[in-house]
Short mmCIF file of C-alpha atoms in Angstrom, two decimals:
data_model
loop_
_atom_site.label_atom_id
_atom_site.label_comp_id
_atom_site.label_asym_id
_atom_site.label_seq_id
_atom_site.Cartn_x
_atom_site.Cartn_y
_atom_site.Cartn_z
CA UNK A 1 11.81 -42.47 6.64
CA UNK A 2 9.36 -44.87 8.23
CA UNK A 3 9.81 -48.62 8.11
CA UNK A 4 7.14 -51.27 8.02
CA UNK A 5 7.66 -54.95 7.26
CA UNK A 6 4.80 -57.00 5.87
CA UNK A 7 3.94 -60.65 6.37
CA UNK A 8 5.50 -61.61 3.03
CA UNK A 9 8.92 -60.42 4.18
CA UNK A 10 8.97 -57.14 2.27
CA UNK A 11 10.07 -53.94 4.02
CA UNK A 12 8.29 -50.72 2.92
CA UNK A 13 10.07 -47.45 3.63
CA UNK A 14 8.23 -44.20 2.90
CA UNK A 15 10.43 -41.26 1.97
CA UNK A 16 10.24 -37.65 0.87
CA UNK A 17 12.87 -35.91 -1.21
CA UNK A 18 12.04 -32.25 -1.63
CA UNK A 19 8.51 -32.36 -3.06
CA UNK A 20 8.82 -36.01 -4.13
CA UNK A 21 6.85 -38.52 -2.05
CA UNK A 22 7.88 -42.13 -2.48
CA UNK A 23 8.13 -45.62 -1.07
CA UNK A 24 10.93 -48.17 -1.28
CA UNK A 25 10.24 -51.91 -1.17
CA UNK A 26 13.10 -54.28 -0.31
CA UNK A 27 13.39 -57.90 0.80
CA UNK A 28 13.52 -57.83 4.62
CA UNK A 29 16.92 -57.74 6.27
CA UNK A 30 18.99 -57.48 3.08
CA UNK A 31 22.03 -55.29 2.61
CA UNK A 32 24.36 -54.52 -0.27
CA UNK A 33 23.70 -53.67 -3.91
CA UNK A 34 20.80 -55.27 -5.73
CA UNK A 35 18.89 -54.60 -8.97
CA UNK A 36 16.36 -51.77 -8.60
CA UNK A 37 13.04 -51.40 -10.41
CA UNK A 38 11.44 -47.96 -10.68
CA UNK A 39 7.67 -48.41 -10.76
CA UNK A 40 5.43 -45.71 -12.28
CA UNK A 41 1.68 -45.67 -11.60
CA UNK A 42 -1.28 -44.97 -13.87
CA UNK A 43 -3.24 -41.74 -14.26
CA UNK A 44 -5.26 -40.87 -11.14
CA UNK A 45 -3.41 -43.55 -9.14
CA UNK A 46 -0.54 -43.15 -6.68
CA UNK A 47 2.62 -44.82 -5.33
CA UNK A 48 0.65 -47.29 -3.18
CA UNK A 49 -2.26 -48.05 -5.52
CA UNK A 50 -3.31 -51.72 -5.20
CA UNK A 51 -1.71 -52.78 -8.51
CA UNK A 52 1.59 -51.07 -7.65
CA UNK A 53 1.65 -52.63 -4.17
CA UNK A 54 0.90 -56.14 -5.40
CA UNK A 55 3.52 -55.98 -8.13
CA UNK A 56 6.17 -54.32 -5.96
CA UNK A 57 5.73 -56.94 -3.24
CA UNK A 58 6.05 -59.79 -5.71
CA UNK A 59 9.14 -58.26 -7.36
CA UNK A 60 10.78 -57.79 -3.94
CA UNK A 61 9.70 -61.07 -2.30
CA UNK A 62 10.10 -63.38 -5.29
CA UNK A 63 12.69 -61.59 -7.44
CA UNK A 64 14.74 -60.12 -4.55
CA UNK A 65 14.63 -56.74 -6.30
CA UNK A 66 14.47 -53.33 -4.66
CA UNK A 67 11.43 -51.43 -5.98
CA UNK A 68 10.95 -47.65 -5.76
CA UNK A 69 7.55 -46.05 -6.44
CA UNK A 70 6.94 -42.30 -6.35
CA UNK A 71 3.81 -40.19 -6.74
CA UNK A 72 3.66 -38.55 -10.17
CA UNK A 73 3.29 -34.75 -10.13
CA UNK A 74 -0.27 -33.80 -9.05
CA UNK A 75 -0.94 -37.34 -7.79
CA UNK A 76 -1.08 -39.13 -4.43
CA UNK A 77 0.34 -37.11 -1.53
CA UNK A 78 1.46 -34.23 -3.75
CA UNK A 79 -0.44 -30.94 -4.19
CA UNK A 80 -2.50 -30.42 -7.35
CA UNK A 81 -1.93 -27.22 -9.32
CA UNK A 82 -4.58 -25.20 -11.12
CA UNK A 83 -3.53 -26.16 -14.63
CA UNK A 84 -3.69 -29.86 -13.81
CA UNK A 85 -7.12 -29.54 -12.18
CA UNK A 86 -8.48 -27.81 -15.29
CA UNK A 87 -6.89 -30.39 -17.60
CA UNK A 88 -8.35 -33.29 -15.61
CA UNK A 89 -11.83 -31.74 -15.52
CA UNK A 90 -11.71 -31.10 -19.27
CA UNK A 91 -10.63 -34.71 -19.93
CA UNK A 92 -13.40 -36.13 -17.76
CA UNK A 93 -15.99 -33.97 -19.52
CA UNK A 94 -14.84 -35.05 -22.98
CA UNK A 95 -14.83 -38.72 -21.98
CA UNK A 96 -18.32 -38.37 -20.47
CA UNK A 97 -19.40 -36.92 -23.84
CA UNK A 98 -18.14 -40.05 -25.55
CA UNK A 99 -14.99 -38.58 -27.10
CA UNK A 100 -11.90 -40.77 -27.39
CA UNK A 101 -9.42 -39.18 -24.97
CA UNK A 102 -6.24 -39.95 -26.96
CA UNK A 103 -5.32 -36.31 -27.57
CA UNK A 104 -6.16 -35.19 -24.02
CA UNK A 105 -4.22 -38.08 -22.48
CA UNK A 106 -1.15 -37.22 -24.55
CA UNK A 107 -1.43 -33.53 -23.61
CA UNK A 108 -1.75 -34.43 -19.91
CA UNK A 109 1.35 -36.65 -20.06
CA UNK A 110 3.22 -33.90 -21.89
CA UNK A 111 2.21 -31.44 -19.15
CA UNK A 112 3.64 -33.75 -16.46
CA UNK A 113 6.62 -35.33 -18.22
CA UNK A 114 9.29 -32.67 -17.67
CA UNK A 115 8.77 -32.65 -13.93
CA UNK A 116 8.23 -36.42 -13.72
CA UNK A 117 11.52 -37.17 -15.49
CA UNK A 118 13.44 -34.84 -13.15
CA UNK A 119 11.72 -36.44 -10.14
CA UNK A 120 12.64 -39.97 -11.22
CA UNK A 121 16.24 -38.95 -11.88
CA UNK A 122 16.55 -37.39 -8.43
CA UNK A 123 14.83 -40.33 -6.74
CA UNK A 124 17.06 -42.83 -8.55
CA UNK A 125 20.21 -41.01 -7.45
CA UNK A 126 19.00 -40.81 -3.83
CA UNK A 127 17.76 -44.40 -3.57
CA UNK A 128 20.99 -45.81 -5.00
CA UNK A 129 22.86 -44.15 -2.12
CA UNK A 130 21.04 -46.42 0.36
CA UNK A 131 22.99 -49.44 1.58
CA UNK A 132 20.16 -51.91 0.78
CA UNK A 133 19.98 -50.72 -2.87
CA UNK A 134 23.39 -49.52 -4.02
CA UNK A 135 24.56 -48.97 -7.57
CA UNK A 136 23.16 -52.17 -9.10
CA UNK A 137 21.39 -52.35 -12.48
CA UNK A 138 18.11 -50.43 -12.87
CA UNK A 139 14.83 -51.23 -14.64
CA UNK A 140 11.56 -49.33 -15.12
CA UNK A 141 7.99 -50.66 -14.99
CA UNK A 142 5.13 -48.38 -16.09
CA UNK A 143 2.01 -48.76 -18.24
CA UNK A 144 -0.66 -46.27 -19.33
CA UNK A 145 0.44 -42.92 -17.76
CA UNK A 146 3.42 -44.84 -16.35
CA UNK A 147 4.40 -45.48 -19.98
CA UNK A 148 3.65 -41.91 -21.06
CA UNK A 149 6.07 -40.61 -18.42
CA UNK A 150 8.43 -43.59 -18.68
CA UNK A 151 9.25 -43.24 -22.38
CA UNK A 152 10.67 -39.70 -21.92
CA UNK A 153 12.53 -40.94 -18.82
CA UNK A 154 14.11 -43.83 -20.74
CA UNK A 155 15.02 -41.46 -23.57
CA UNK A 156 16.73 -39.13 -21.08
CA UNK A 157 18.49 -41.42 -18.59
CA UNK A 158 20.95 -44.08 -19.67
CA UNK A 159 21.10 -45.61 -16.17
CA UNK A 160 17.89 -47.56 -16.87
CA UNK A 161 18.73 -50.79 -18.68
CA UNK A 162 15.36 -52.54 -19.28
CA UNK A 163 11.68 -51.58 -19.16
CA UNK A 164 8.16 -52.96 -19.11
CA UNK A 165 5.86 -50.45 -20.87
CA UNK A 166 2.51 -50.45 -22.66
CA UNK A 167 -1.24 -49.67 -22.54
CA UNK A 168 -0.65 -46.45 -24.46
CA UNK A 169 -0.59 -45.18 -28.04
CA UNK A 170 2.13 -43.44 -30.03
CA UNK A 171 0.43 -40.01 -29.91
CA UNK A 172 3.08 -37.48 -28.83
CA UNK A 173 5.70 -40.14 -28.09
CA UNK A 174 7.23 -41.04 -31.48
CA UNK A 175 10.37 -38.94 -30.96
CA UNK A 176 11.33 -40.08 -27.43
CA UNK A 177 10.27 -43.68 -28.25
CA UNK A 178 12.80 -43.77 -31.10
CA UNK A 179 15.52 -42.85 -28.58
CA UNK A 180 14.68 -45.82 -26.33
CA UNK A 181 17.22 -48.55 -27.08
CA UNK A 182 17.10 -50.83 -24.01
CA UNK A 183 15.19 -54.16 -23.97
CA UNK A 184 11.44 -53.60 -23.60
CA UNK A 185 8.49 -55.86 -22.80
CA UNK A 186 5.39 -54.03 -24.09
CA UNK A 187 1.88 -54.82 -22.84
CA UNK A 188 -1.14 -54.27 -25.09
CA UNK A 189 -4.78 -54.97 -24.34
CA UNK A 190 -6.46 -56.15 -27.55
CA UNK A 191 -9.88 -54.64 -26.67
CA UNK A 192 -8.65 -51.47 -24.93
CA UNK A 193 -11.47 -48.91 -24.99
CA UNK A 194 -9.09 -46.06 -24.07
CA UNK A 195 -6.19 -46.85 -26.41
CA UNK A 196 -6.88 -47.58 -30.11
CA UNK A 197 -5.16 -50.85 -31.07
CA UNK A 198 -3.34 -49.41 -34.09
CA UNK A 199 -1.96 -46.55 -31.94
CA UNK A 200 -0.58 -49.00 -29.38
CA UNK A 201 0.95 -51.20 -32.11
CA UNK A 202 2.50 -48.02 -33.55
CA UNK A 203 4.10 -47.15 -30.20
CA UNK A 204 5.62 -50.64 -29.99
CA UNK A 205 6.82 -50.19 -33.56
CA UNK A 206 8.31 -46.75 -32.78
CA UNK A 207 10.55 -47.99 -29.95
CA UNK A 208 14.19 -47.88 -31.04
CA UNK A 209 15.06 -51.07 -29.15
CA UNK A 210 16.26 -54.07 -31.15
CA UNK A 211 15.25 -56.34 -28.26
CA UNK A 212 11.55 -55.67 -27.66
CA UNK A 213 8.62 -58.05 -27.22
CA UNK A 214 4.93 -57.23 -27.53
CA UNK A 215 2.61 -59.15 -25.17
CA UNK A 216 -1.01 -58.66 -26.29
CA UNK A 217 -3.98 -60.13 -24.41
CA UNK A 218 -7.74 -59.90 -24.90
CA UNK A 219 -9.68 -57.52 -22.69
CA UNK A 220 -10.02 -53.86 -21.76
CA UNK A 221 -7.48 -51.33 -20.41
CA UNK A 222 -7.53 -52.64 -16.84
CA UNK A 223 -7.62 -56.34 -17.68
CA UNK A 224 -3.92 -57.31 -17.99
CA UNK A 225 -3.77 -60.99 -16.93
CA UNK A 226 -2.03 -61.81 -13.65
CA UNK A 227 0.50 -64.08 -15.41
CA UNK A 228 2.04 -60.99 -17.04
CA UNK A 229 3.51 -60.07 -13.64
CA UNK A 230 5.45 -63.35 -13.71
CA UNK A 231 6.57 -62.61 -17.28
CA UNK A 232 7.75 -59.14 -16.20
CA UNK A 233 9.65 -60.64 -13.27
CA UNK A 234 11.46 -63.09 -15.56
CA UNK A 235 12.15 -60.30 -18.09
CA UNK A 236 13.82 -58.17 -15.39
CA UNK A 237 15.71 -61.18 -13.98
CA UNK A 238 17.05 -61.87 -17.49
CA UNK A 239 18.21 -58.31 -18.09
CA UNK A 240 19.16 -57.07 -14.62
CA UNK A 241 20.08 -60.33 -12.85
CA UNK B 1 10.44 -98.90 -32.16
CA UNK B 2 14.08 -97.97 -31.60
CA UNK B 3 15.31 -96.36 -28.41
CA UNK B 4 18.14 -93.94 -27.97
CA UNK B 5 18.92 -91.91 -24.87
CA UNK B 6 20.84 -88.66 -25.18
CA UNK B 7 23.28 -87.02 -22.80
CA UNK B 8 20.59 -84.67 -21.46
CA UNK B 9 18.53 -87.59 -20.15
CA UNK B 10 15.91 -87.61 -22.92
CA UNK B 11 14.89 -90.89 -24.56
CA UNK B 12 14.03 -90.74 -28.28
CA UNK B 13 11.87 -93.55 -29.68
CA UNK B 14 11.25 -93.64 -33.42
CA UNK B 15 7.95 -95.19 -34.47
CA UNK B 16 5.84 -95.87 -37.55
CA UNK B 17 2.08 -96.16 -37.54
CA UNK B 18 0.81 -97.15 -40.98
CA UNK B 19 2.32 -94.43 -43.22
CA UNK B 20 3.01 -92.11 -40.29
CA UNK B 21 6.68 -91.75 -39.29
CA UNK B 22 7.27 -90.23 -35.87
CA UNK B 23 9.45 -89.86 -32.83
CA UNK B 24 8.57 -89.75 -29.14
CA UNK B 25 10.71 -87.85 -26.63
CA UNK B 26 10.36 -88.68 -22.92
CA UNK B 27 12.41 -88.04 -19.79
CA UNK B 28 14.64 -91.11 -19.32
CA UNK B 29 13.34 -93.90 -17.11
CA UNK B 30 9.93 -92.42 -16.43
CA UNK B 31 6.67 -94.36 -16.34
CA UNK B 32 3.04 -93.47 -15.83
CA UNK B 33 0.87 -90.70 -17.30
CA UNK B 34 2.34 -87.31 -18.05
CA UNK B 35 1.34 -84.26 -20.11
CA UNK B 36 2.03 -84.74 -23.83
CA UNK B 37 2.96 -82.08 -26.36
CA UNK B 38 2.37 -82.73 -30.07
CA UNK B 39 5.02 -80.83 -32.04
CA UNK B 40 4.40 -79.90 -35.68
CA UNK B 41 7.29 -78.83 -37.95
CA UNK B 42 7.54 -76.09 -40.56
CA UNK B 43 7.21 -76.41 -44.35
CA UNK B 44 10.10 -78.36 -45.91
CA UNK B 45 11.26 -79.52 -42.46
CA UNK B 46 10.70 -82.86 -40.71
CA UNK B 47 10.15 -84.51 -37.33
CA UNK B 48 13.83 -84.23 -36.35
CA UNK B 49 14.65 -80.80 -37.80
CA UNK B 50 17.11 -78.92 -35.54
CA UNK B 51 14.47 -76.57 -34.11
CA UNK B 52 12.09 -79.43 -33.33
CA UNK B 53 14.86 -81.46 -31.68
CA UNK B 54 16.10 -78.59 -29.53
CA UNK B 55 12.61 -77.65 -28.36
CA UNK B 56 11.49 -81.25 -27.77
CA UNK B 57 14.58 -82.01 -25.69
CA UNK B 58 14.08 -78.92 -23.54
CA UNK B 59 10.36 -79.67 -23.05
CA UNK B 60 11.17 -83.26 -22.00
CA UNK B 61 14.30 -82.58 -19.92
CA UNK B 62 13.19 -79.38 -18.21
CA UNK B 63 9.39 -79.62 -18.26
CA UNK B 64 9.18 -83.44 -17.82
CA UNK B 65 6.73 -83.55 -20.74
CA UNK B 66 6.38 -86.31 -23.32
CA UNK B 67 6.75 -84.82 -26.82
CA UNK B 68 5.59 -86.49 -30.04
CA UNK B 69 6.74 -85.23 -33.45
CA UNK B 70 5.59 -86.73 -36.76
CA UNK B 71 6.51 -86.02 -40.36
CA UNK B 72 3.80 -84.02 -42.13
CA UNK B 73 2.44 -85.59 -45.33
CA UNK B 74 5.06 -85.34 -48.12
CA UNK B 75 7.78 -84.44 -45.64
CA UNK B 76 10.71 -86.19 -43.93
CA UNK B 77 10.69 -89.99 -44.31
CA UNK B 78 7.34 -90.03 -46.13
CA UNK B 79 6.93 -90.34 -49.92
CA UNK B 80 6.13 -87.22 -51.95
CA UNK B 81 3.17 -87.37 -54.33
CA UNK B 82 2.97 -85.73 -57.76
CA UNK B 83 0.50 -83.01 -56.76
CA UNK B 84 2.73 -81.91 -53.85
CA UNK B 85 5.85 -81.85 -56.02
CA UNK B 86 4.08 -79.62 -58.58
CA UNK B 87 2.73 -77.33 -55.84
CA UNK B 88 6.15 -76.96 -54.24
CA UNK B 89 7.85 -76.24 -57.58
CA UNK B 90 5.20 -73.63 -58.42
CA UNK B 91 5.63 -71.96 -55.02
CA UNK B 92 9.42 -71.82 -55.37
CA UNK B 93 9.10 -70.32 -58.86
CA UNK B 94 6.68 -67.63 -57.69
CA UNK B 95 8.88 -66.74 -54.71
CA UNK B 96 11.96 -66.59 -56.96
CA UNK B 97 9.98 -64.15 -59.14
CA UNK B 98 9.45 -61.93 -56.08
CA UNK B 99 5.76 -62.76 -55.48
CA UNK B 100 4.47 -62.88 -51.93
CA UNK B 101 3.64 -66.55 -51.35
CA UNK B 102 0.63 -66.02 -49.03
CA UNK B 103 -1.91 -67.58 -51.38
CA UNK B 104 0.35 -70.51 -52.37
CA UNK B 105 1.25 -71.21 -48.74
CA UNK B 106 -2.41 -71.33 -47.77
CA UNK B 107 -3.25 -73.60 -50.72
CA UNK B 108 -0.37 -75.93 -49.78
CA UNK B 109 -1.57 -76.17 -46.17
CA UNK B 110 -5.11 -76.79 -47.39
CA UNK B 111 -3.80 -79.60 -49.60
CA UNK B 112 -2.11 -81.28 -46.62
CA UNK B 113 -4.48 -80.47 -43.76
CA UNK B 114 -7.06 -83.24 -44.14
CA UNK B 115 -4.43 -85.95 -44.06
CA UNK B 116 -2.32 -84.18 -41.41
CA UNK B 117 -5.26 -83.87 -39.00
CA UNK B 118 -6.10 -87.57 -39.38
CA UNK B 119 -2.42 -88.48 -38.85
CA UNK B 120 -2.18 -86.42 -35.64
CA UNK B 121 -5.41 -87.90 -34.30
CA UNK B 122 -4.17 -91.47 -34.94
CA UNK B 123 -0.72 -90.71 -33.51
CA UNK B 124 -2.24 -89.12 -30.39
CA UNK B 125 -4.43 -92.17 -29.77
CA UNK B 126 -1.50 -94.55 -30.25
CA UNK B 127 1.02 -92.60 -28.17
CA UNK B 128 -1.39 -92.25 -25.25
CA UNK B 129 -1.57 -96.05 -25.08
CA UNK B 130 2.11 -96.19 -24.14
CA UNK B 131 2.87 -96.61 -20.45
CA UNK B 132 5.32 -93.67 -20.33
CA UNK B 133 2.70 -91.26 -21.78
CA UNK B 134 -0.79 -92.39 -20.76
CA UNK B 135 -3.97 -90.35 -20.87
CA UNK B 136 -2.60 -87.10 -19.42
CA UNK B 137 -3.44 -83.62 -20.73
CA UNK B 138 -2.33 -82.76 -24.30
CA UNK B 139 -0.92 -79.61 -25.88
CA UNK B 140 0.16 -78.68 -29.43
CA UNK B 141 3.18 -76.65 -30.57
CA UNK B 142 3.40 -75.59 -34.21
CA UNK B 143 4.32 -72.40 -36.09
CA UNK B 144 4.34 -71.51 -39.80
CA UNK B 145 3.15 -74.72 -41.55
CA UNK B 146 2.85 -76.26 -38.07
CA UNK B 147 0.26 -73.54 -37.38
CA UNK B 148 -1.46 -73.99 -40.75
CA UNK B 149 -1.98 -77.69 -40.00
CA UNK B 150 -2.43 -77.16 -36.24
CA UNK B 151 -5.40 -74.77 -36.44
CA UNK B 152 -7.58 -77.34 -38.27
CA UNK B 153 -6.37 -80.01 -35.82
CA UNK B 154 -7.35 -77.88 -32.80
CA UNK B 155 -10.71 -77.13 -34.41
CA UNK B 156 -11.32 -80.86 -34.93
CA UNK B 157 -9.96 -82.52 -31.77
CA UNK B 158 -11.12 -81.55 -28.30
CA UNK B 159 -8.42 -83.66 -26.62
CA UNK B 160 -5.87 -80.84 -27.14
CA UNK B 161 -6.15 -78.33 -24.31
CA UNK B 162 -3.54 -75.62 -25.05
CA UNK B 163 -1.44 -74.57 -28.05
CA UNK B 164 1.51 -72.47 -29.14
CA UNK B 165 0.88 -71.25 -32.70
CA UNK B 166 1.99 -68.40 -34.97
CA UNK B 167 4.20 -67.24 -37.86
CA UNK B 168 1.27 -67.44 -40.25
CA UNK B 169 -1.52 -65.23 -41.59
CA UNK B 170 -5.29 -65.63 -41.52
CA UNK B 171 -5.58 -66.55 -45.24
CA UNK B 172 -7.76 -69.68 -45.47
CA UNK B 173 -7.90 -70.18 -41.69
CA UNK B 174 -10.60 -67.79 -40.44
CA UNK B 175 -13.25 -70.49 -40.09
CA UNK B 176 -11.23 -73.15 -38.20
CA UNK B 177 -9.50 -70.43 -36.14
CA UNK B 178 -12.88 -69.25 -34.84
CA UNK B 179 -13.52 -72.80 -33.62
CA UNK B 180 -10.30 -72.85 -31.54
CA UNK B 181 -11.26 -72.13 -27.94
CA UNK B 182 -8.33 -73.45 -25.88
CA UNK B 183 -5.61 -71.16 -24.43
CA UNK B 184 -3.13 -70.08 -27.14
CA UNK B 185 0.28 -68.42 -27.08
CA UNK B 186 0.74 -66.91 -30.56
CA UNK B 187 4.19 -66.01 -31.96
CA UNK B 188 4.55 -63.19 -34.49
CA UNK B 189 7.73 -61.90 -36.11
CA UNK B 190 7.38 -58.13 -36.57
CA UNK B 191 9.53 -58.03 -39.74
CA UNK B 192 8.42 -61.35 -41.26
CA UNK B 193 9.14 -61.23 -45.01
CA UNK B 194 6.92 -64.27 -45.67
CA UNK B 195 3.88 -63.33 -43.55
CA UNK B 196 2.38 -59.82 -43.82
CA UNK B 197 2.06 -58.32 -40.32
CA UNK B 198 -1.62 -57.41 -40.67
CA UNK B 199 -2.42 -60.97 -41.82
CA UNK B 200 -0.70 -62.47 -38.75
CA UNK B 201 -2.45 -60.00 -36.40
CA UNK B 202 -5.73 -60.97 -38.10
CA UNK B 203 -5.11 -64.68 -37.42
CA UNK B 204 -4.48 -63.93 -33.73
CA UNK B 205 -7.68 -61.85 -33.76
CA UNK B 206 -9.66 -64.65 -35.44
CA UNK B 207 -8.86 -67.27 -32.78
CA UNK B 208 -11.99 -68.04 -30.75
CA UNK B 209 -10.04 -68.44 -27.51
CA UNK B 210 -10.77 -66.04 -24.66
CA UNK B 211 -7.35 -66.85 -23.17
CA UNK B 212 -4.81 -66.02 -25.89
CA UNK B 213 -1.58 -64.04 -25.79
CA UNK B 214 0.32 -62.58 -28.73
CA UNK B 215 4.12 -62.53 -28.39
CA UNK B 216 5.61 -60.33 -31.11
CA UNK B 217 9.35 -59.84 -31.58
CA UNK B 218 11.46 -57.95 -34.12
CA UNK B 219 13.07 -59.92 -36.92
CA UNK B 220 12.28 -62.15 -39.87
CA UNK B 221 10.36 -65.43 -40.15
CA UNK B 222 13.14 -67.63 -38.75
CA UNK B 223 14.28 -65.26 -36.00
CA UNK B 224 12.06 -66.16 -33.02
CA UNK B 225 14.20 -65.39 -29.92
CA UNK B 226 15.41 -68.34 -27.84
CA UNK B 227 13.64 -67.04 -24.72
CA UNK B 228 10.28 -67.81 -26.36
CA UNK B 229 11.00 -71.53 -25.79
CA UNK B 230 11.08 -70.82 -22.05
CA UNK B 231 7.84 -68.85 -22.34
CA UNK B 232 6.22 -71.77 -24.20
CA UNK B 233 7.41 -74.19 -21.53
CA UNK B 234 5.85 -72.09 -18.76
CA UNK B 235 2.65 -71.67 -20.82
CA UNK B 236 2.29 -75.46 -21.14
CA UNK B 237 3.18 -76.00 -17.48
CA UNK B 238 0.45 -73.51 -16.52
CA UNK B 239 -2.22 -75.17 -18.65
CA UNK B 240 -1.24 -78.85 -18.67
CA UNK B 241 0.61 -79.16 -15.36
#
């Protein structure tokens, strides 16, 4: 583990756990149990992508949460296997040809989900053994691919008590989504060119949670407004605080 | 004007302005300009309905806003005219017969809107002349009928700079909605038995605002979660503060 503390008072600790490469963000100098947020990244991104870093720092500095981010299988510092490389090339080609990638995206998430769920479960167990995290309540934040891998995780692991999800359609996720029962804040981009609006509304609808809120904003896939980070912070404070 | 200060430090002042009957809520003992929120009530309700009172007190006590609520035409302390009484009886009969009231609701709002918009404009001018309100920024909060009368108001009066709307469909409102350009937070109840979901999504879609956020929650027309009041407070603080 390597430690590095940033100017905003957040300590970043890189870790590896078998093949899992991750980073833990905590408020500097804190000890004892605290709520933990698992933060999944989008497709093609990694555990320290700019959006993940910005959000993790704000959650740790402002919300006093611990935040754990790991590379998804075939992403970031992890090796890429042949099947993934072929899948990714096929998806890029279809998108370049103007096809909507809904089916390919769902197949890619399905390819990664089994391993990703096991990785998150192992990382959660390991991180909660650290003194500065402990066995406090746990949340999950993940949109786009982070939602595609997060829904199966939430369906499988009852340790996670609240989640921010979104930017994805129902394709391939109806069954695990129905098994999600924890409070959810669901982000939708009204003019998302990658995710058809009715598919995203259908995924929100499919979630089994009785406490779920849809936050929809104008703009394309990458255009979630900055104020939604504050809304997510308050959502986690309400459910994990 | 009659004054009454409640235990939470909010002063209520009842007022009449021609035929308009209203109430102004301000933080106790304050003077000088402050942001003002105009608060419209739902159909069959009035300026001091429990939901209006609770929200107005929180906005004044916690957000330090001034809040003005007035009775809509034919509501609260105002006389009911013959045309309204017939409309309301017809609507009740159709609903009792199991008809969806979308068309009747829209016709009722259309009947009241011209007068309601003029009332709000006069009340806004008068209230801003008071020392404890002044010419600060102005917002509007209104759902259900408060949205049906609020959309034409926002289309007509450029003094209002941000609005919380919702719990209503697009029927009869597409044209004024397109003229609304201020930031909007729009509430939708996912299982609303009075407002078809696709009609409510279409009203959100029809708003001309580039900065608009849909907040959708499970439950029926009257079941907006309490945490949405906090979200509305932060929305107004962001845009009027």
